Short mmCIF file of C-alpha atoms and ligand atoms in Angstrom, two decimals:
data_model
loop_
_atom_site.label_atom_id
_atom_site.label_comp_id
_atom_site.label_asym_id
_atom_site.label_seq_id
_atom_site.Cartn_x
_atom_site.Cartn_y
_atom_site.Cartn_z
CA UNK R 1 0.00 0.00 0.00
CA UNK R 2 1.21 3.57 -0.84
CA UNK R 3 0.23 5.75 1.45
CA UNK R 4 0.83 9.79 2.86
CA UNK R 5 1.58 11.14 -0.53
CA UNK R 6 0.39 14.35 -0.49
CA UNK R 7 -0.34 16.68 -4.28
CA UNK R 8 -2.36 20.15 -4.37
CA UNK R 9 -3.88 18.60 -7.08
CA UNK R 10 -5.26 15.06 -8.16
CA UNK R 11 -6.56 14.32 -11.57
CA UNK R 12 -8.94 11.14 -11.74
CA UNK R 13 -9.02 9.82 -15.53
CA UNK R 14 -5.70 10.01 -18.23
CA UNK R 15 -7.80 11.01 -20.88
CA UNK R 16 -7.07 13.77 -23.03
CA UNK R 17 -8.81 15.86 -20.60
CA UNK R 18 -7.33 14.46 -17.18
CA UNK R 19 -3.89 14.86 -19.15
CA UNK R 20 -4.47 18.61 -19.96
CA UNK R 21 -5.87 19.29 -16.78
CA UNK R 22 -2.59 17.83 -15.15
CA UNK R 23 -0.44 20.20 -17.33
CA UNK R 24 -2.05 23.42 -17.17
CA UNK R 25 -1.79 22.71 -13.43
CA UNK R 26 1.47 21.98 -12.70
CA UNK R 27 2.60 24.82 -15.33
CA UNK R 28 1.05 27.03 -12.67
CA UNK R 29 3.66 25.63 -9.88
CA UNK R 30 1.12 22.98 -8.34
CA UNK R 31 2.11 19.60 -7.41
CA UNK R 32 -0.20 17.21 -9.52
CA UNK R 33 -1.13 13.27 -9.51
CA UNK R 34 -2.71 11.68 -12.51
CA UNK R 35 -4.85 8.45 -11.42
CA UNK R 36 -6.15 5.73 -14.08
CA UNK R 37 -7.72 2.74 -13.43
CA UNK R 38 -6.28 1.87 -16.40
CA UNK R 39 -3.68 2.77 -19.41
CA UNK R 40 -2.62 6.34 -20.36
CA UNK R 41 -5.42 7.58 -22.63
CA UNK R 42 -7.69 4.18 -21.92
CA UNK R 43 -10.79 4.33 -23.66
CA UNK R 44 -8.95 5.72 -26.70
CA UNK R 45 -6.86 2.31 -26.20
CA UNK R 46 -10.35 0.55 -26.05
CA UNK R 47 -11.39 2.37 -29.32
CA UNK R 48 -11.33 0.33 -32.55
CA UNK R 49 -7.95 -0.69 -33.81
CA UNK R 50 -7.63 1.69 -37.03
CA UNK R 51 -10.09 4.02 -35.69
CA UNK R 52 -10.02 7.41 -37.60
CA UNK R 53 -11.03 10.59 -35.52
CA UNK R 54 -13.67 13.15 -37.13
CA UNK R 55 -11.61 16.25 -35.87
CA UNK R 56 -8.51 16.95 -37.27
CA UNK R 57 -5.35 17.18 -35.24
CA UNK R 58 -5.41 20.75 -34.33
CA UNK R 59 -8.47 20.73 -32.56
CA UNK R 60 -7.10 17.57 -30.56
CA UNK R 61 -3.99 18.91 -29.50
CA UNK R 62 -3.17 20.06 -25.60
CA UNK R 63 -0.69 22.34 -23.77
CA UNK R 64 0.41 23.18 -27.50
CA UNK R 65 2.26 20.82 -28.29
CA UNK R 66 1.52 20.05 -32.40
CA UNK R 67 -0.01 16.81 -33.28
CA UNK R 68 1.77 15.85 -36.41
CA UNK R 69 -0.06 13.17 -38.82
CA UNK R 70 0.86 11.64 -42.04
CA UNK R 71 -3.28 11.82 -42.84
CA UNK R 72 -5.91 14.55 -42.94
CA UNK R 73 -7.57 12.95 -40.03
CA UNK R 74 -5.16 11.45 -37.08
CA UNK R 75 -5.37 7.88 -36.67
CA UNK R 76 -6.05 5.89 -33.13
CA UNK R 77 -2.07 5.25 -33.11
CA UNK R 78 -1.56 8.98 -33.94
CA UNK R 79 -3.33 10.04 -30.74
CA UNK R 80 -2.12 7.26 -28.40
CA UNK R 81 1.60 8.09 -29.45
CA UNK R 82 0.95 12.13 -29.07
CA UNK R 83 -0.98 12.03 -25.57
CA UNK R 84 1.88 9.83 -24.49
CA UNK R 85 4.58 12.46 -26.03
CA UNK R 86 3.28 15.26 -24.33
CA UNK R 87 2.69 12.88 -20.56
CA UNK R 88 6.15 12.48 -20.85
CA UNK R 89 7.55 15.94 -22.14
CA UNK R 90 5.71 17.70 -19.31
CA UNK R 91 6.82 14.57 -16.95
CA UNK R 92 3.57 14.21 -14.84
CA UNK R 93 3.47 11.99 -11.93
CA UNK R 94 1.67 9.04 -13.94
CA UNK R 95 -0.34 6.42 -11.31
CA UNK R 96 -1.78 4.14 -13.66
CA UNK R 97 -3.98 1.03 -12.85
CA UNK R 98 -5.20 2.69 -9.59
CA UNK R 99 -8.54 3.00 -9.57
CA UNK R 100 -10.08 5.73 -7.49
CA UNK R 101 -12.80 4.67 -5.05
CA UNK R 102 -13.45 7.09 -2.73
CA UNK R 103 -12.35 10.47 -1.32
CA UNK R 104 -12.74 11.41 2.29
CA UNK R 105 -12.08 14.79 3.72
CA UNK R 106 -12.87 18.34 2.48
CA UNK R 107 -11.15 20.98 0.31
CA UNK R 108 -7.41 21.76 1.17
CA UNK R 109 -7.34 18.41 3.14
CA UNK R 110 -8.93 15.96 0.65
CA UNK R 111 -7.34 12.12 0.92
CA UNK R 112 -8.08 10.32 -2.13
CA UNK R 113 -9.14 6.01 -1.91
CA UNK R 114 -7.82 4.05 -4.44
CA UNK R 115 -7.72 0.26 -4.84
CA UNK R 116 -3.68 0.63 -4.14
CA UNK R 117 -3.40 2.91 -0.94
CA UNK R 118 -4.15 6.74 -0.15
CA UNK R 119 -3.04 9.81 -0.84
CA UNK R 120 -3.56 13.62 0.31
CA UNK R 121 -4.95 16.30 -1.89
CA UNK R 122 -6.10 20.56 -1.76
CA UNK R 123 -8.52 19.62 -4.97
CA UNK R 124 -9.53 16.99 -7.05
CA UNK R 125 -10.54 17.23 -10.87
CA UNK R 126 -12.38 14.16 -12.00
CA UNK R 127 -12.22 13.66 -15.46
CA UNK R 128 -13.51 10.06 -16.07
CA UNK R 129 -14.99 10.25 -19.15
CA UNK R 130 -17.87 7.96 -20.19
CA UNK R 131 -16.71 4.83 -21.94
CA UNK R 132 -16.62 2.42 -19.55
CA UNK R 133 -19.89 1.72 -19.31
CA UNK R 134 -22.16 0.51 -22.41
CA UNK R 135 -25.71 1.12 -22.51
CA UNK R 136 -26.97 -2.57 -22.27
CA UNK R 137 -30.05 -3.61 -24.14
CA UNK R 138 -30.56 -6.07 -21.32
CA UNK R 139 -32.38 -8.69 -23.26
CA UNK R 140 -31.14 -12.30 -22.44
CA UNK R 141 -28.37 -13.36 -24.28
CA UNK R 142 -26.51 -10.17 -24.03
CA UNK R 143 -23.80 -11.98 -21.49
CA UNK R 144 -22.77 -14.44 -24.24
CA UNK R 145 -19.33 -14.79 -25.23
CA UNK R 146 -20.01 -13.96 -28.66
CA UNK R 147 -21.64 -10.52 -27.91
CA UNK R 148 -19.84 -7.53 -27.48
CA UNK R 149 -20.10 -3.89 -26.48
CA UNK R 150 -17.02 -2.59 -27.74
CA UNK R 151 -15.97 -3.36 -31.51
CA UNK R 152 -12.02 -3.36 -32.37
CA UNK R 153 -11.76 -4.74 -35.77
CA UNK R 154 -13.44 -7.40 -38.72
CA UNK R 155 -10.59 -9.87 -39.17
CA UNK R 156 -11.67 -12.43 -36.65
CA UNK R 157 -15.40 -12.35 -38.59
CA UNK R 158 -13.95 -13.43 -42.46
CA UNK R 159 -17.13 -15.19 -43.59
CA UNK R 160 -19.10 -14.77 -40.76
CA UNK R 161 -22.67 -13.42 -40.01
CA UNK R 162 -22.30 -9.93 -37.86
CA UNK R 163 -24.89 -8.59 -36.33
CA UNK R 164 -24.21 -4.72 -35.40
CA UNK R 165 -27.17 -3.45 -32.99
CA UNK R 166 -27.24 0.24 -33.18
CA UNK R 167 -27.10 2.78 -36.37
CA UNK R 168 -24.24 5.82 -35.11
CA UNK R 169 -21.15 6.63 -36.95
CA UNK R 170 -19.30 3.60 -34.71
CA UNK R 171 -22.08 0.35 -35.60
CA UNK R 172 -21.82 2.23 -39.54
CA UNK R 173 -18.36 2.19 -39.64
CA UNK R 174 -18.16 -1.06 -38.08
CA UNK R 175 -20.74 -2.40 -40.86
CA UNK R 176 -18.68 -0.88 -43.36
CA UNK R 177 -15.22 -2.31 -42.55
CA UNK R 178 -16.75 -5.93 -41.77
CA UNK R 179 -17.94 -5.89 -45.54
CA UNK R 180 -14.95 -5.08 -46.93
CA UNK R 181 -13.08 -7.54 -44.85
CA UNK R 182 -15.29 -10.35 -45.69
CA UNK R 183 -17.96 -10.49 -43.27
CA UNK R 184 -21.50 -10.59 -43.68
CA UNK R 185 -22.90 -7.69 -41.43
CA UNK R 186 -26.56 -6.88 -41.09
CA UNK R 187 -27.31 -3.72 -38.89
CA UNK R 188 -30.45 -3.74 -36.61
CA UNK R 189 -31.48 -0.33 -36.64
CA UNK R 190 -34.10 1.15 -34.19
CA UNK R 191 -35.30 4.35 -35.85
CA UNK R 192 -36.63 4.18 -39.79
CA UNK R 193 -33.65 4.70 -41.22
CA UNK R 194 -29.63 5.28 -40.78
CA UNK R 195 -29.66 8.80 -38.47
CA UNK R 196 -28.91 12.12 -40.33
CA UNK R 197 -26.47 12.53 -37.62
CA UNK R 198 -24.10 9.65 -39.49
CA UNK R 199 -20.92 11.62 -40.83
CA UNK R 200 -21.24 13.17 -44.29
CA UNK R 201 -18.50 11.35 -45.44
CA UNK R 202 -19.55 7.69 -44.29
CA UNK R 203 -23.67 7.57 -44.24
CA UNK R 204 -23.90 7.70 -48.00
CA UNK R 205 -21.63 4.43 -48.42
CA UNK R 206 -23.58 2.83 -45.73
CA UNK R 207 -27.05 4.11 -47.27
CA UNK R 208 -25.82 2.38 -50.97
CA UNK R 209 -24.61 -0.90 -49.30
CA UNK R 210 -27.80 -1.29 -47.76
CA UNK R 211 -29.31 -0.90 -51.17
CA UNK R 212 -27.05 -2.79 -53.15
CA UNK R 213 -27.82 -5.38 -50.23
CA UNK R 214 -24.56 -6.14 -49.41
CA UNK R 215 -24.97 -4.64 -45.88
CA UNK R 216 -28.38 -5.99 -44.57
CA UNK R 217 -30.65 -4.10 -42.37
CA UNK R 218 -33.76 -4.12 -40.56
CA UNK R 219 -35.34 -1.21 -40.06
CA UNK R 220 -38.13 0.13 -37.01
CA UNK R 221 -36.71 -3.29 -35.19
CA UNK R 222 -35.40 -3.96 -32.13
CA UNK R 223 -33.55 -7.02 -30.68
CA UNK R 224 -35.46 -9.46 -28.06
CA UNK R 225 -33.14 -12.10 -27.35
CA UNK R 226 -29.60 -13.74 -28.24
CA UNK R 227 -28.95 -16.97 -28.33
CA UNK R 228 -25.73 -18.80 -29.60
CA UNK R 229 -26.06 -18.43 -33.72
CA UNK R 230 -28.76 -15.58 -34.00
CA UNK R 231 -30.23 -12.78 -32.82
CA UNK R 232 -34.26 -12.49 -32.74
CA UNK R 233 -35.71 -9.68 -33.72
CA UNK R 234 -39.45 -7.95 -33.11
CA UNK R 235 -39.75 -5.99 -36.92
CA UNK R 236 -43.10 -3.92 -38.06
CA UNK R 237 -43.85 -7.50 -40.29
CA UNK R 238 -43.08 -9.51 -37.02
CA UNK R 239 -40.81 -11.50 -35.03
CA UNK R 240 -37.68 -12.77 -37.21
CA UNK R 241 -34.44 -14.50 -36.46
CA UNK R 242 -30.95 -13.33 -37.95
CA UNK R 243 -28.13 -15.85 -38.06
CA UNK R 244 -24.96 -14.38 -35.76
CA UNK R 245 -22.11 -15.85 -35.15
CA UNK R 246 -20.95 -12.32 -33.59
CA UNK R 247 -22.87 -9.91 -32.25
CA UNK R 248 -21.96 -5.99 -32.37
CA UNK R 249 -24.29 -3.76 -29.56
CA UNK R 250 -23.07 -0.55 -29.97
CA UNK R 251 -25.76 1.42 -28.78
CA UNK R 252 -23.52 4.37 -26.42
CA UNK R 253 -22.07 4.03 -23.24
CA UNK R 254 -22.59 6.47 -20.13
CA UNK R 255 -20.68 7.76 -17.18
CA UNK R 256 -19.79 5.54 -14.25
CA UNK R 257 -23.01 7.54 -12.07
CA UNK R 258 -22.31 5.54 -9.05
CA UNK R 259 -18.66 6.43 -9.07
CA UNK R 260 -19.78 10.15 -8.93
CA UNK R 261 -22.53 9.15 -6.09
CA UNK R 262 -19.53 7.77 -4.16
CA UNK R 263 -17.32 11.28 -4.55
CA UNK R 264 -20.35 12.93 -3.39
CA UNK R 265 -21.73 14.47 -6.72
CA UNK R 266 -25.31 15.19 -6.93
CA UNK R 267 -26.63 13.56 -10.20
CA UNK R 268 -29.05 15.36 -12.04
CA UNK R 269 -32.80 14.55 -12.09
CA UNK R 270 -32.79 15.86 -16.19
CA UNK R 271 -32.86 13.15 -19.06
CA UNK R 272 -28.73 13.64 -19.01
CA UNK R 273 -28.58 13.19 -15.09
CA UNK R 274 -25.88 15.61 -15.45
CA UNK R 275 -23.84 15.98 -12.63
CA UNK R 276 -24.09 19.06 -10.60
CA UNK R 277 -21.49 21.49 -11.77
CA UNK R 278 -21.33 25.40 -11.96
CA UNK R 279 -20.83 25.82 -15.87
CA UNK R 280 -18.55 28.53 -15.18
CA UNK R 281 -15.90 27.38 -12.88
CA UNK R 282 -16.85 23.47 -13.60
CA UNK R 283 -16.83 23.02 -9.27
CA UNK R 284 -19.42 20.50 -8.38
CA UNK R 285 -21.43 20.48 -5.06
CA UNK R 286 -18.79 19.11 -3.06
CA UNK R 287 -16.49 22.59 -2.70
CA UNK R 288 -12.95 21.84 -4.27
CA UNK R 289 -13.76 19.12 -6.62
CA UNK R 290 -14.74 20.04 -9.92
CA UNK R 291 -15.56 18.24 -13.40
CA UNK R 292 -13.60 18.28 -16.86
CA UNK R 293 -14.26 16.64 -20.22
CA UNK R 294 -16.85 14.33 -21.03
CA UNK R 295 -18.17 13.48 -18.00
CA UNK R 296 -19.55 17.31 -17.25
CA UNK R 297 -22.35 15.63 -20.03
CA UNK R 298 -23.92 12.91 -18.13
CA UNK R 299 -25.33 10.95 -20.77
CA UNK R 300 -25.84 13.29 -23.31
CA UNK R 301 -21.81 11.91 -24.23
CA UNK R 302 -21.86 13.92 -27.62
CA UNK R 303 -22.05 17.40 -25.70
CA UNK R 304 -18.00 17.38 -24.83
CA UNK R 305 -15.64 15.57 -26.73
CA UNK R 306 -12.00 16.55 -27.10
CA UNK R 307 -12.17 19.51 -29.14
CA UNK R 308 -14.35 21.31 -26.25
CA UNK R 309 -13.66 19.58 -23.38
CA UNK R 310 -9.92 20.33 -23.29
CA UNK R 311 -10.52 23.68 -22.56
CA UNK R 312 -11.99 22.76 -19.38
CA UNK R 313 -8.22 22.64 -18.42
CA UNK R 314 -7.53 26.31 -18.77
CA UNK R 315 -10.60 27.29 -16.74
CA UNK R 316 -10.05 24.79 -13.58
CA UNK R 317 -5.90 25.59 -13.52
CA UNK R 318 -6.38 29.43 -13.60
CA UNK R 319 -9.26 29.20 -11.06
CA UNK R 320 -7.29 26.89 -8.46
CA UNK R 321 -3.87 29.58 -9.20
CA UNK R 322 -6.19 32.20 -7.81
CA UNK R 323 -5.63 33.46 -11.55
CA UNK R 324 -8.72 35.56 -13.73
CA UNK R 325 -11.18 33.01 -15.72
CA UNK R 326 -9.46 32.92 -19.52
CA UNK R 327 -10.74 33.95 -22.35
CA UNK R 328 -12.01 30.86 -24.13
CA UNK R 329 -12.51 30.38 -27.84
CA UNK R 330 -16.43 30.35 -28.83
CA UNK R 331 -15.81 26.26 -28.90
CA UNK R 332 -16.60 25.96 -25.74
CA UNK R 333 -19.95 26.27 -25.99
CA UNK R 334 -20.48 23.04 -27.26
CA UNK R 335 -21.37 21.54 -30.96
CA UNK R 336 -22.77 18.30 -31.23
CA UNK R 337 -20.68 15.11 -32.36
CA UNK R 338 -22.80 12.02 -32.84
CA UNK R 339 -21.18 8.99 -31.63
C1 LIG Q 401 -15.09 6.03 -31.58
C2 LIG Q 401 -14.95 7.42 -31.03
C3 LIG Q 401 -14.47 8.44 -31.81
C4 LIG Q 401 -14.29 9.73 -31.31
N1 LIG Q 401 -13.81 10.72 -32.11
C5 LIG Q 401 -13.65 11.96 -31.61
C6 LIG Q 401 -13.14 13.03 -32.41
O1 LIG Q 401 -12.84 12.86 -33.61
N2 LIG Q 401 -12.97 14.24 -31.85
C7 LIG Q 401 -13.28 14.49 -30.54
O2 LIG Q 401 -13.10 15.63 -30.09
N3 LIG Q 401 -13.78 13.52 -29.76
C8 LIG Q 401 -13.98 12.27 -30.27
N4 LIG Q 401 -14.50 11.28 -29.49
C9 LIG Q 401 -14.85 11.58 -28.10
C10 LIG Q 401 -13.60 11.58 -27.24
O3 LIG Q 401 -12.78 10.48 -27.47
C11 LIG Q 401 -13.95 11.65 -25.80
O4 LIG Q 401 -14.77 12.73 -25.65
C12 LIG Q 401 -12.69 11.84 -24.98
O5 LIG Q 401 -11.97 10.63 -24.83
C13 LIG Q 401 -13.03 12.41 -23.67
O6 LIG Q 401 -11.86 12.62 -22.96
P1 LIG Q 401 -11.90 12.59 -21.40
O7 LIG Q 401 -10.51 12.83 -20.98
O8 LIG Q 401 -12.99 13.45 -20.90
O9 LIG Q 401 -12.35 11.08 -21.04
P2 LIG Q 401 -11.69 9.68 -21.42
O10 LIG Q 401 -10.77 9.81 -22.56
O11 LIG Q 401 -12.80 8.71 -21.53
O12 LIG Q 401 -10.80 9.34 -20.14
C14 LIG Q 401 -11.39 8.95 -18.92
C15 LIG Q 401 -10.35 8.15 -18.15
O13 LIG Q 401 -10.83 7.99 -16.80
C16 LIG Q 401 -10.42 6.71 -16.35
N5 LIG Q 401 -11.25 6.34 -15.19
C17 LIG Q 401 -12.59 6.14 -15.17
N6 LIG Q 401 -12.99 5.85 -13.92
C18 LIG Q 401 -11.89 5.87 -13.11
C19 LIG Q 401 -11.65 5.64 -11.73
N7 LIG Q 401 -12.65 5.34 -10.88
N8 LIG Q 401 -10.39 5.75 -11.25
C20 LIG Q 401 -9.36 6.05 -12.09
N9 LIG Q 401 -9.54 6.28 -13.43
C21 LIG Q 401 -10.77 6.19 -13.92
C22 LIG Q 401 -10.62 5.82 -17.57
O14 LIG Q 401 -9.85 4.64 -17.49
C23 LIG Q 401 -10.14 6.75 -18.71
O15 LIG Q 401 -8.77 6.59 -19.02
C24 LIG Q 401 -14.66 10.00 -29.97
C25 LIG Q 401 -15.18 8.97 -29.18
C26 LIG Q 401 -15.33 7.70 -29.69
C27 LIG Q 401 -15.89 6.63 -28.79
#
């Protein structure tokens, strides 16, 4: 067990966020801890293998460091190497696979739980993101070994019958790269048709698959049950049962509410149950802990992303330096980015 480490500062989550948090801190002269239950930058380790991000790399970069990328659009492996780059060029104090469970204490004399030992804090920032936690259909089946939440790539599905529950930019492009890898995908699609909110750039290839029937899709249907080999379905026409050898359910994820419960953040009554946060200085309820990135969302998960969300850094450093609120670019108040 570590233990009697003191910071004025701990950051909970090595996101994007948590890591510009950290440095905007610490350039101010306070001592800062990240904590991460997992990797540096986890969830974008979790995302899919040859993942493409829709910003490009200006708009992902922190502390100002450049993100350099061979491609228009940086690449999964573009991101993981330049979050990493800039961890270790400002050298913060990295403790990673230590999950945070607790925090006792008050402002100025805060001693954050973790699964490994203690340590003392003056503030915490909690930056935890959402992706930990899918939104389960919770139909039975769903536990099967063959069903997953989180998609990484087609190779393991060459010939196979795919079943991709959900109809965002990540179960399109999911659809999409299965095909061309020699799957057979078929998306299950709640709503009438693929969402509007699909990318420019990727809903019209999906929309002409599904014509030229080399993507299937049932539309206005919803999954009942899974069962090793298929999925059943309720449709308009009735029920109907899709062969599956793998099953996709990417229907969003949410923040870890319980988590928050257990730091002592009120949770919001709203259809977001956004955590309770002054929008100006991001502090929550609980005087001396405040919110950045994602998270500040509840599950509305498309209303901070990277591009906004990493200003929450500038606002939470200057505030705990006893330092004027910046001047933030117009960014910050958010645009929506469908998952
Ligand atoms: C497929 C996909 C594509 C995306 N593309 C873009 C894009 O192009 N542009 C953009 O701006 N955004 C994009 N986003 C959104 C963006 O990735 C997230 O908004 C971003 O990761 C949020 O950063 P964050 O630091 O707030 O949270 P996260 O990156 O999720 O980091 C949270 C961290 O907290 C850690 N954690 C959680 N609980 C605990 C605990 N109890 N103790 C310790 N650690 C804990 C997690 O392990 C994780 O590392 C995309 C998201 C997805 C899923």
């Amino acid at each position: 067990m570590q233990d009697s480490l003191s910071f004025d500062v701990a950051v909970i989550g090595a996101g994007p966020v948590g890591l510009a948090c950290a440095l905007e801190v610490q350039r101010r002269g306070l001592r800062v801890v990240v904590l991460d239950k997992g990797a540096l930058v986890n969830s974008l380790v979790g995302y899919p293998t040859n993942m493409e991000f829709f910003s490009t790399p200006e708009l992902l970069e922190i502390g100002g460091y450049p993100m350099s990328t061979l491609h228009y659009k940086p690449l999964r492996e573009d991101a993981l190497d330049y979050y990493r780059r800039v961890a270790q060029a400002e050298n913060l104090t990295l403790r990673l696979y230590e999950r945070v469970i607790g925090l006792e204490g008050e402002q100025d004399n805060f001693t954050v739980v973790t699964d490994k030992g203690r340590l003392h804090t003056r503030y915490v920032v909690v930056a935890t993101g959402f992706y930990d936690l899918p939104n389960y259909l919770n139909v039975p089946g769903e536990d099967l070994s063959h069903v997953s939440h989180y998609y990484k790539e087609p190779y393991a599905h060459v010939g196979q019958d795919v079943v991709i529950i959900g109809a965002k930019n990540s179960a399109a492009k999911a659809a999409l790269q299965l095909l061309r890898a020699g799957a057979r995908p078929t998306l299950l699609v709640r709503g009438p048709e693929i969402p509007e909110s699909v990318k420019y750039w990727i809903r019209p290839d999906l929309v002409n698959r599904i014509k030229e029937g080399r993507i299937g899709a049932l539309f206005n249907s919803t999954a009942t049950r899974i069962t090793p080999g298929a999925v059943e379905v309720a449709t308009p026409n009735g029920p109907q049962t899709l062969p599956a050898q793998f099953v996709y359910a990417l229907t969003g994820y949410h923040p870890d509410f319980s988590f928050l419960s257990a730091l002592g953040v009120a949770c919001g009554t709203d259809a977001a149950q956004t955590p309770a946060h002054n929008a100006e200085t991001l502090e929550t309820n609980r005087p001396g802990l405040y919110l950045a990135g994602t998270v500040c969302g509840g599950r509305n998960t498309s209303r901070w992303f990277i591009e906004n969300g990493r200003y929450h850094a500038q606002l939470i450093a200057a505030r705990l330096a006893g330092e004027p609120a910046p001047a933030l670019p117009s960014v910050v108040q958010p645009v929506q980015l469908a998952s």
